[in-house]
Tab-separated table of C-alpha atoms and ligand atoms in Angstrom:
chain	number	residue	atom	x	y	z
A	1	MET	CA	0.005	-0.062	-0.017
A	2	LYS	CA	1.292	3.395	-0.878
A	3	LEU	CA	1.381	6.369	1.427
A	4	ASN	CA	-1.157	8.882	0.161
A	5	PRO	CA	-0.843	12.169	2.197
A	6	SER	CA	-3.894	14.026	1.150
A	7	LYS	CA	-6.407	11.245	0.503
A	8	ASP	CA	-6.397	9.000	3.461
A	9	PHE	CA	-6.657	9.860	7.137
A	10	LEU	CA	-3.968	9.087	9.704
A	11	LEU	CA	-5.625	7.940	12.993
A	12	VAL	CA	-3.796	9.717	15.911
A	13	THR	CA	-5.072	8.222	19.208
A	14	GLY	CA	-4.406	10.577	22.015
A	15	GLY	CA	-3.803	13.386	19.581
A	16	CYS	CA	-5.030	16.059	22.018
A	17	GLY	CA	-2.226	15.182	24.501
A	18	TYR	CA	1.191	16.676	24.725
A	19	ILE	CA	3.141	14.552	22.147
A	20	GLY	CA	0.219	13.716	19.919
A	21	SER	CA	-0.711	17.422	19.340
A	22	HIS	CA	2.875	18.330	18.406
A	23	THR	CA	3.040	15.313	16.027
A	24	THR	CA	-0.352	16.208	14.582
A	25	VAL	CA	1.113	19.619	13.600
A	26	VAL	CA	4.136	18.000	11.930
A	27	LEU	CA	1.867	15.587	10.055
A	28	GLN	CA	-0.526	18.288	8.776
A	29	LYS	CA	2.454	20.420	7.808
A	30	ALA	CA	3.613	17.503	5.723
A	31	GLY	CA	0.284	17.421	3.976
A	32	PHE	CA	-1.416	14.626	5.730
A	33	GLN	CA	-5.068	14.558	6.964
A	34	VAL	CA	-5.249	13.771	10.625
A	35	LEU	CA	-8.154	12.181	12.582
A	36	ILE	CA	-7.801	12.388	16.284
A	37	LEU	CA	-9.375	9.952	18.632
A	38	ASP	CA	-9.180	11.089	22.300
A	39	ASN	CA	-11.272	10.727	25.439
A	40	LEU	CA	-9.863	14.010	26.827
A	41	LYS	CA	-9.083	12.275	30.118
A	42	ASN	CA	-5.703	14.174	30.228
A	43	SER	CA	-6.183	16.900	27.668
A	44	LYS	CA	-8.377	19.848	26.636
A	45	PRO	CA	-10.332	20.209	23.306
A	46	LYS	CA	-8.952	23.773	22.989
A	47	VAL	CA	-5.835	22.132	21.655
A	48	LEU	CA	-7.695	21.596	18.352
A	49	SER	CA	-8.140	25.245	17.710
A	50	ARG	CA	-4.563	25.937	18.621
A	51	ILE	CA	-3.465	23.259	16.051
A	52	GLN	CA	-5.711	24.967	13.476
A	53	GLU	CA	-4.078	28.302	14.271
A	54	ILE	CA	-0.559	26.804	13.569
A	55	THR	CA	-1.423	24.783	10.540
A	56	GLY	CA	-4.383	26.434	9.024
A	57	GLN	CA	-6.361	23.173	9.347
A	58	ARG	CA	-8.462	21.723	12.083
A	59	PRO	CA	-7.851	17.973	12.547
A	60	GLU	CA	-10.951	15.782	12.382
A	61	PHE	CA	-11.873	14.924	15.955
A	62	VAL	CA	-13.740	12.055	17.486
A	63	GLU	CA	-14.193	12.133	21.221
A	64	GLY	CA	-14.095	8.555	22.226
A	65	ASP	CA	-12.146	5.774	23.948
A	66	ILE	CA	-9.789	3.107	22.547
A	67	ARG	CA	-11.402	0.555	24.768
A	68	ASP	CA	-14.770	1.062	23.026
A	69	ALA	CA	-14.803	-1.679	20.349
A	70	LYS	CA	-18.080	-0.464	18.821
A	71	GLY	CA	-16.848	3.095	18.644
A	72	LEU	CA	-13.718	1.952	16.965
A	73	GLU	CA	-15.641	-0.152	14.504
A	74	ALA	CA	-17.823	2.874	13.572
A	75	LEU	CA	-14.803	5.147	13.207
A	76	PHE	CA	-12.981	2.754	10.854
A	77	GLN	CA	-16.347	2.430	8.778
A	78	LYS	CA	-16.783	6.194	8.525
A	79	TYR	CA	-13.134	7.154	7.675
A	80	ARG	CA	-10.613	5.694	5.316
A	81	VAL	CA	-7.629	5.221	7.628
A	82	SER	CA	-4.197	4.288	6.097
A	83	ALA	CA	-2.177	4.113	9.295
A	84	CYS	CA	-2.358	4.761	13.044
A	85	LEU	CA	-0.103	6.616	15.384
A	86	HIS	CA	-1.107	5.320	18.829
A	87	PHE	CA	-0.304	7.826	21.697
A	88	ALA	CA	-3.412	7.231	23.867
A	89	GLY	CA	-2.567	5.985	27.244
A	90	LEU	CA	-2.135	6.832	30.900
A	91	LYS	CA	1.451	7.622	31.805
A	92	ALA	CA	2.096	8.605	35.413
A	93	VAL	CA	4.421	6.103	37.048
A	94	GLY	CA	3.379	6.837	40.639
A	95	GLU	CA	-0.366	6.653	39.814
A	96	SER	CA	0.197	3.315	38.001
A	97	VAL	CA	1.625	1.868	41.300
A	98	GLU	CA	-1.473	3.035	43.044
A	99	GLN	CA	-3.985	1.998	40.362
A	100	PRO	CA	-2.494	-0.995	38.459
A	101	LEU	CA	-5.873	-2.214	37.189
A	102	ASN	CA	-6.739	1.111	35.664
A	103	TYR	CA	-3.353	1.182	33.835
A	104	TYR	CA	-3.524	-2.389	32.541
A	105	GLU	CA	-7.097	-1.832	31.436
A	106	ASN	CA	-6.638	1.476	29.818
A	107	ASN	CA	-3.283	0.908	28.188
A	108	VAL	CA	-3.168	-2.858	27.443
A	109	GLN	CA	-6.961	-3.577	27.040
A	110	GLY	CA	-7.348	-0.397	25.110
A	111	SER	CA	-4.484	-1.118	22.740
A	112	LEU	CA	-5.820	-4.711	22.196
A	113	GLN	CA	-9.150	-3.228	21.140
A	114	LEU	CA	-7.403	-0.790	18.882
A	115	PHE	CA	-5.214	-3.443	17.187
A	116	LYS	CA	-8.287	-5.800	16.725
A	117	ALA	CA	-10.218	-2.905	15.076
A	118	MET	CA	-7.291	-2.108	12.809
A	119	LYS	CA	-6.948	-5.751	11.779
A	120	GLU	CA	-10.691	-5.884	11.037
A	121	ALA	CA	-10.415	-2.834	8.878
A	122	GLY	CA	-7.243	-4.021	7.144
A	123	VAL	CA	-5.105	-1.150	8.665
A	124	LYS	CA	-1.812	-2.681	9.392
A	125	ARG	CA	0.697	0.188	9.759
A	126	LEU	CA	1.251	1.518	13.337
A	127	VAL	CA	3.556	3.817	15.048
A	128	PHE	CA	3.418	3.115	18.763
A	129	SER	CA	4.474	5.403	21.784
A	130	SER	CA	6.669	3.204	23.786
A	131	SER	CA	9.156	4.373	26.383
A	132	ALA	CA	12.761	4.101	27.599
A	133	THR	CA	11.027	2.843	30.741
A	134	VAL	CA	10.979	-0.678	29.104
A	135	TYR	CA	14.699	-0.938	29.809
A	136	GLY	CA	14.201	-0.509	33.576
A	137	GLN	CA	17.535	-0.131	35.418
A	138	PRO	CA	20.221	0.192	32.675
A	139	LYS	CA	23.005	-2.353	32.885
A	140	SER	CA	25.229	-0.317	30.658
A	141	LEU	CA	24.953	3.069	28.952
A	142	PRO	CA	24.061	4.320	26.367
A	143	LEU	CA	21.010	2.150	25.907
A	144	SER	CA	20.650	0.389	22.657
A	145	GLU	CA	17.521	-1.278	21.383
A	146	SER	CA	19.104	-4.784	22.075
A	147	ALA	CA	19.399	-3.991	25.808
A	148	SER	CA	17.351	-6.367	27.924
A	149	ARG	CA	13.988	-5.209	28.886
A	150	GLN	CA	12.746	-5.223	32.397
A	151	ALA	CA	9.804	-2.877	33.533
A	152	GLU	CA	9.810	-1.840	37.132
A	153	ASN	CA	6.323	-0.507	37.607
A	154	PRO	CA	2.849	-1.140	36.285
A	155	TYR	CA	3.093	1.675	33.756
A	156	GLY	CA	6.321	0.299	32.325
A	157	GLN	CA	4.793	-3.203	32.314
A	158	THR	CA	1.928	-1.919	30.132
A	159	LYS	CA	4.423	-0.654	27.546
A	160	LEU	CA	6.469	-3.844	27.560
A	161	MET	CA	3.309	-5.936	27.315
A	162	ILE	CA	2.098	-3.937	24.380
A	163	GLU	CA	5.465	-4.378	22.636
A	164	HIS	CA	5.246	-8.141	23.077
A	165	ILE	CA	1.658	-8.128	21.661
A	166	LEU	CA	2.881	-6.229	18.644
A	167	GLU	CA	5.972	-8.513	18.194
A	168	ASP	CA	3.622	-11.557	18.174
A	169	LEU	CA	1.208	-9.792	15.881
A	170	CYS	CA	3.933	-9.031	13.350
A	171	ARG	CA	5.134	-12.664	13.477
A	172	SER	CA	1.680	-13.970	12.913
A	173	ASP	CA	0.880	-11.764	9.909
A	174	LEU	CA	3.670	-10.632	7.835
A	175	ASP	CA	1.666	-7.694	6.435
A	176	TRP	CA	1.923	-5.707	9.589
A	177	SER	CA	4.404	-2.933	9.941
A	178	VAL	CA	4.969	-1.591	13.406
A	179	MET	CA	7.385	1.022	14.635
A	180	SER	CA	7.685	0.995	18.480
A	181	LEU	CA	9.267	4.215	19.391
A	182	ARG	CA	11.022	4.268	22.807
A	183	TYR	CA	11.013	7.895	23.866
A	184	PHE	CA	13.600	9.245	26.338
A	185	ASN	CA	12.524	12.447	28.122
A	186	PRO	CA	10.341	14.653	25.934
A	187	VAL	CA	10.344	18.327	26.836
A	188	GLY	CA	9.828	21.740	25.119
A	189	ALA	CA	6.914	23.004	23.006
A	190	HIS	CA	5.974	24.250	19.553
A	191	PRO	CA	8.032	27.408	18.944
A	192	SER	CA	4.875	29.399	18.452
A	193	GLY	CA	3.955	28.824	22.170
A	194	MET	CA	0.412	27.832	21.044
A	195	ILE	CA	0.666	24.242	22.234
A	196	GLY	CA	2.713	22.654	24.985
A	197	GLU	CA	2.650	20.402	27.957
A	198	ASP	CA	-0.129	21.004	30.288
A	199	PRO	CA	-0.123	18.575	33.215
A	200	LEU	CA	-3.136	18.282	35.457
A	201	GLY	CA	-2.305	19.224	39.039
A	202	ILE	CA	1.251	19.053	40.348
A	203	PRO	CA	3.643	18.131	37.607
A	204	ASN	CA	5.438	14.867	38.044
A	205	ASN	CA	8.205	15.621	35.572
A	206	LEU	CA	11.127	17.953	35.838
A	207	MET	CA	10.641	20.466	33.019
A	208	PRO	CA	6.977	21.383	33.635
A	209	TYR	CA	7.833	21.713	37.337
A	210	ILE	CA	10.777	24.071	36.514
A	211	SER	CA	8.619	26.173	34.155
A	212	GLN	CA	5.741	26.512	36.711
A	213	VAL	CA	8.326	27.608	39.353
A	214	ALA	CA	9.586	30.256	36.912
A	215	VAL	CA	6.122	31.570	36.132
A	216	GLY	CA	5.340	31.740	39.844
A	217	ARG	CA	2.706	28.941	40.025
A	218	ARG	CA	5.069	27.009	42.433
A	219	LYS	CA	7.477	28.160	45.034
A	220	LYS	CA	10.572	26.100	44.458
A	221	LEU	CA	11.763	22.938	42.787
A	222	GLN	CA	12.540	19.948	44.821
A	223	VAL	CA	15.637	18.170	43.476
A	224	PHE	CA	15.176	14.536	44.184
A	225	GLY	CA	18.613	13.500	45.497
A	226	ASN	CA	22.185	14.757	45.057
A	227	ASP	CA	23.911	11.611	46.164
A	228	TYR	CA	23.658	9.659	42.948
A	229	PRO	CA	26.932	8.445	41.463
A	230	THR	CA	26.830	11.105	38.751
A	231	SER	CA	28.918	14.214	37.907
A	232	ASP	CA	27.033	16.506	40.296
A	233	GLY	CA	25.064	13.827	42.232
A	234	THR	CA	21.667	14.570	40.637
A	235	GLY	CA	19.841	12.288	38.182
A	236	ILE	CA	20.866	12.231	34.598
A	237	ARG	CA	18.571	11.893	31.629
A	238	ASP	CA	18.408	12.293	27.837
A	239	TYR	CA	16.015	15.261	27.175
A	240	ILE	CA	14.604	15.432	23.653
A	241	HIS	CA	12.721	18.421	22.128
A	242	VAL	CA	9.164	17.468	21.486
A	243	MET	CA	9.398	18.967	17.981
A	244	ASP	CA	12.367	16.570	17.193
A	245	LEU	CA	10.219	13.747	18.562
A	246	ALA	CA	7.238	14.773	16.420
A	247	GLU	CA	9.453	14.797	13.366
A	248	GLY	CA	10.776	11.391	14.325
A	249	HIS	CA	7.163	10.105	14.070
A	250	LEU	CA	6.819	11.440	10.554
A	251	ALA	CA	10.024	9.651	9.691
A	252	ALA	CA	8.800	6.411	11.293
A	253	LEU	CA	5.499	6.643	9.567
A	254	ARG	CA	7.284	6.957	6.137
A	255	ALA	CA	9.430	4.079	7.107
A	256	ALA	CA	6.457	1.974	8.087
A	257	PHE	CA	5.238	2.123	4.448
A	258	GLU	CA	8.499	0.964	3.187
A	259	SER	CA	9.080	-2.102	5.400
A	260	THR	CA	7.117	-4.796	7.321
A	261	GLY	CA	7.569	-6.339	10.747
A	262	PHE	CA	8.206	-5.110	14.183
A	263	GLN	CA	10.946	-2.438	14.642
A	264	ALA	CA	11.841	-0.809	18.076
A	265	LEU	CA	13.718	2.363	17.882
A	266	ASN	CA	15.115	4.778	20.568
A	267	LEU	CA	14.156	8.367	20.143
A	268	GLY	CA	16.639	10.361	22.105
A	269	THR	CA	19.535	12.753	21.551
A	270	GLY	CA	22.307	10.438	23.047
A	271	LYS	CA	23.285	13.518	25.151
A	272	ALA	CA	22.985	13.331	28.990
A	273	ALA	CA	22.016	16.229	31.252
A	274	SER	CA	21.673	16.329	35.091
A	275	VAL	CA	18.854	17.947	36.956
A	276	LEU	CA	21.084	20.890	37.917
A	277	GLU	CA	22.306	21.277	34.294
A	278	LEU	CA	18.713	21.532	33.145
A	279	VAL	CA	17.951	24.051	35.826
A	280	GLN	CA	21.021	26.092	34.696
A	281	ALA	CA	19.966	25.819	31.028
A	282	PHE	CA	16.380	27.022	31.972
A	283	GLU	CA	17.823	30.035	33.821
A	284	GLN	CA	20.067	30.903	30.933
A	285	ALA	CA	17.165	30.554	28.381
A	286	SER	CA	14.663	32.445	30.489
A	287	GLY	CA	16.648	34.871	32.494
A	288	VAL	CA	14.577	33.766	35.548
A	289	LYS	CA	16.204	32.354	38.669
A	290	ILE	CA	14.821	28.992	39.711
A	291	ASP	CA	14.756	28.441	43.408
A	292	TYR	CA	15.397	24.771	44.444
A	293	GLU	CA	16.123	22.578	47.490
A	294	ILE	CA	17.777	19.196	47.612
A	295	VAL	CA	15.357	16.583	49.031
A	296	GLN	CA	15.337	12.756	49.415
A	297	ARG	CA	15.609	10.639	46.330
A	298	ARG	CA	12.291	9.745	44.688
A	299	PRO	CA	11.676	6.000	45.156
A	300	GLY	CA	12.061	4.075	41.943
A	301	ASP	CA	14.197	6.657	40.194
A	302	ILE	CA	17.271	5.458	38.327
A	303	ALA	CA	20.536	7.345	38.498
A	304	GLU	CA	21.101	7.815	34.798
A	305	CYS	CA	19.736	6.910	31.512
A	306	TRP	CA	20.478	8.077	27.969
A	307	ALA	CA	19.982	6.782	24.451
A	308	ASP	CA	22.170	5.185	21.792
A	309	PRO	CA	20.367	7.068	18.936
A	310	ARG	CA	22.221	5.348	15.985
A	311	LEU	CA	19.705	2.768	14.930
A	312	ALA	CA	16.893	5.396	14.502
A	313	ARG	CA	19.378	7.703	12.518
A	314	GLU	CA	20.116	4.777	10.282
A	315	LYS	CA	16.650	3.430	9.767
A	316	LEU	CA	14.697	6.752	9.639
A	317	ASN	CA	17.354	9.133	8.259
A	318	TRP	CA	16.306	11.289	11.239
A	319	SER	CA	18.238	12.762	14.115
A	320	CYS	CA	17.608	15.423	16.855
A	321	GLN	CA	18.309	18.996	15.723
A	322	ARG	CA	17.600	20.968	18.924
A	323	GLY	CA	19.678	21.388	22.005
A	324	LEU	CA	18.989	21.921	25.620
A	325	ILE	CA	18.699	25.787	25.550
A	326	GLU	CA	16.170	25.570	22.721
A	327	MET	CA	14.206	23.001	24.669
A	328	CYS	CA	14.151	25.362	27.707
A	329	ALA	CA	13.414	28.488	25.701
A	330	ASP	CA	10.407	26.850	23.948
A	331	SER	CA	9.026	25.502	27.219
A	332	TRP	CA	9.380	28.938	28.830
A	333	ASN	CA	7.690	30.597	25.838
A	334	TRP	CA	4.724	28.180	26.077
A	335	GLN	CA	4.563	28.669	29.893
A	336	GLN	CA	4.862	32.457	29.700
A	337	LYS	CA	2.010	32.666	27.017
A	338	ASN	CA	-0.183	30.138	28.870
A	339	PRO	CA	0.591	30.533	32.628
A	340	GLN	CA	-2.399	28.385	33.416
A	341	GLY	CA	-1.968	25.934	30.510
A	342	TYR	CA	-4.995	25.726	28.201
A	343	ASP	CA	-7.300	27.065	30.863
B	401	NAD	P1	-0.754	12.993	27.372
B	401	NAD	O1	-1.501	12.440	28.545
B	401	NAD	O2	-0.528	14.351	27.150
B	401	NAD	O3	-1.501	12.389	26.057
B	401	NAD	C1	-2.215	11.112	26.000
B	401	NAD	C2	-3.575	11.382	25.491
B	401	NAD	O4	-4.293	10.084	25.457
B	401	NAD	C3	-4.410	12.313	26.420
B	401	NAD	O5	-4.893	13.363	25.527
B	401	NAD	C4	-5.550	11.383	26.974
B	401	NAD	O6	-6.655	12.181	27.075
B	401	NAD	C5	-5.665	10.400	25.868
B	401	NAD	N1	-6.150	9.031	26.367
B	401	NAD	C6	-5.635	8.304	27.452
B	401	NAD	N2	-6.385	7.173	27.566
B	401	NAD	C7	-7.261	7.183	26.521
B	401	NAD	C8	-8.138	6.272	26.099
B	401	NAD	N3	-8.451	5.041	26.787
B	401	NAD	N4	-8.850	6.501	24.931
B	401	NAD	C9	-8.683	7.641	24.211
B	401	NAD	N5	-7.777	8.632	24.636
B	401	NAD	C10	-7.109	8.337	25.769
B	401	NAD	O7	0.687	12.067	27.284
B	401	NAD	P2	1.930	12.347	26.323
B	401	NAD	O8	3.092	12.852	27.067
B	401	NAD	O9	1.489	13.044	25.083
B	401	NAD	O10	2.224	10.864	25.905
B	401	NAD	C11	1.847	10.184	24.787
B	401	NAD	C12	2.171	8.732	24.817
B	401	NAD	O11	3.624	8.683	24.972
B	401	NAD	C13	1.731	7.977	26.017
B	401	NAD	O12	1.379	6.631	25.500
B	401	NAD	C14	2.922	7.914	26.887
B	401	NAD	O13	2.867	6.739	27.723
B	401	NAD	C15	4.092	7.804	26.034
B	401	NAD	N6	5.269	8.314	26.599
B	401	NAD	C16	5.369	9.629	27.122
B	401	NAD	C17	6.511	10.112	27.686
B	401	NAD	C18	6.563	11.445	28.391
B	401	NAD	O14	7.487	11.709	29.057
B	401	NAD	N7	5.714	12.405	27.996
B	401	NAD	C19	7.715	9.229	27.760
B	401	NAD	C20	7.575	8.052	27.105
B	401	NAD	C21	6.349	7.560	26.546
B	402	UFG	N1	13.198	15.465	39.219
B	402	UFG	C1	13.398	16.216	40.285
B	402	UFG	N2	12.337	16.986	40.756
B	402	UFG	C2	11.024	16.891	40.155
B	402	UFG	C3	10.892	16.055	39.052
B	402	UFG	C4	12.013	15.308	38.656
B	402	UFG	O1	14.474	16.343	40.848
B	402	UFG	O2	10.203	17.645	40.709
B	402	UFG	C5	14.257	14.616	38.688
B	402	UFG	C6	14.165	13.101	38.719
B	402	UFG	O3	14.534	12.640	40.003
B	402	UFG	C7	14.992	12.695	37.624
B	402	UFG	C8	14.871	13.722	36.598
B	402	UFG	O4	14.402	14.875	37.374
B	402	UFG	O5	16.365	12.536	37.934
B	402	UFG	C9	13.876	13.548	35.487
B	402	UFG	O6	12.626	13.227	36.076
B	402	UFG	P1	11.193	13.120	35.240
B	402	UFG	O7	10.200	12.768	36.174
B	402	UFG	O8	11.123	14.334	34.384
B	402	UFG	O9	11.540	11.914	34.202
B	402	UFG	P2	11.692	10.354	34.434
B	402	UFG	O10	13.043	10.020	33.764
B	402	UFG	O11	11.737	10.051	35.811
B	402	UFG	O12	10.494	9.665	33.676
B	402	UFG	C10	10.166	10.030	32.337
B	402	UFG	C11	8.628	9.880	32.158
B	402	UFG	C12	8.386	8.312	32.394
B	402	UFG	C13	9.272	7.528	31.373
B	402	UFG	C14	10.672	7.799	31.619
B	402	UFG	C15	11.543	7.168	30.534
B	402	UFG	O13	7.918	10.499	33.161
B	402	UFG	O14	7.011	8.184	32.034
B	402	UFG	O15	10.840	9.281	31.491
B	402	UFG	O16	11.094	7.560	29.255
B	402	UFG	F1	9.062	6.231	31.631
């Protein structure tokens, strides 16, 4: 099947969320028609008009749930879909420990319903939002795709289970083409400041926490531990600009039409930054001082994690173009223009 940008729809599940909305912009700019399916559990419908302001085109939108088999059947009957980019899922590690059944039901059961509906409709191209969390505690760094997988919390288990399901599916039917993209730490926002990350309640992740401190919504950042065996004692991660990530999805989609089978790929920069380095970069990009205090380690956190990004470069002809300062500048631009997020 050939990829036909303007004719068929790309189904983007979870397209109102942080990464799905940025990817929708990139797909539309590349000439694709996007159909978003989202239950708005962790997003706001306002994102649709923001996407329209950026691209000049409002994506088609169905408010619905990936667990709803009948709804999915109706969607595939109504729209001609050529491929799916599957972002929909719950993603908070701590919450997944407290509510494992919700996480398995939403992420695993929901994905199964989606894959069954795709199969029924003959749609066999998929780009899946996996996570570096599937590697668990790294045994060596950088992490390559062949590293052993070991999830350490229910959220990570759901990603790992979905990867296994997709591997089995691709083995059972050689027409399927699946790109499982293992994201490292997505941060930043569209340079327009029209769309960005808008977590509900207290942010779990570092960058939204820092930008809410900068804008005055929170008093100070708590740095979770400075006694790790790292350069400055704080945790080290591989931060990737969400626009680089979104462009990675476009490249993966194209690759999914040129190959079959299951392919896991790291989407990361291959560069490591500590918590304090990110704080410093943010201060430099924004000109705002970030108050912080060192507190206990967060249970379950790993010391360091960064990607070997070479396989994605080779398979997708894609690599990250944006550095730490640009990630911070774009996060700050979004936060300044939208101090309360989409509200
Ligand atoms: P997000 O919460 O902003 O977006 C997810 C979207 O999916 C939301 O709009 C939510 O309303 C929707 N959704 C959730 N369950 C649904 C369901 N059952 N039916 C329909 N819609 C549903 O999250 P994000 O940061 O954009 O992440 C997107 C994907 O990438 C997720 O699968 C996440 O696990 C994965 N991921 C994210 C990160 C990260 O740090 N942000 C890292 C690795 C992987
Ligand atoms: N951190 C702080 N203070 C905060 C928040 C985070 O010091 O308020 C530290 C953490 O201890 C860690 C680093 O900042 O050292 C990054 O933490 P994040 O919560 O931003 O990101 P994680 O690497 O812990 O987790 C993220 C996603 C997971 C995903 C994982 C791997 O939240 O869903 O990346 O992709 F599984």
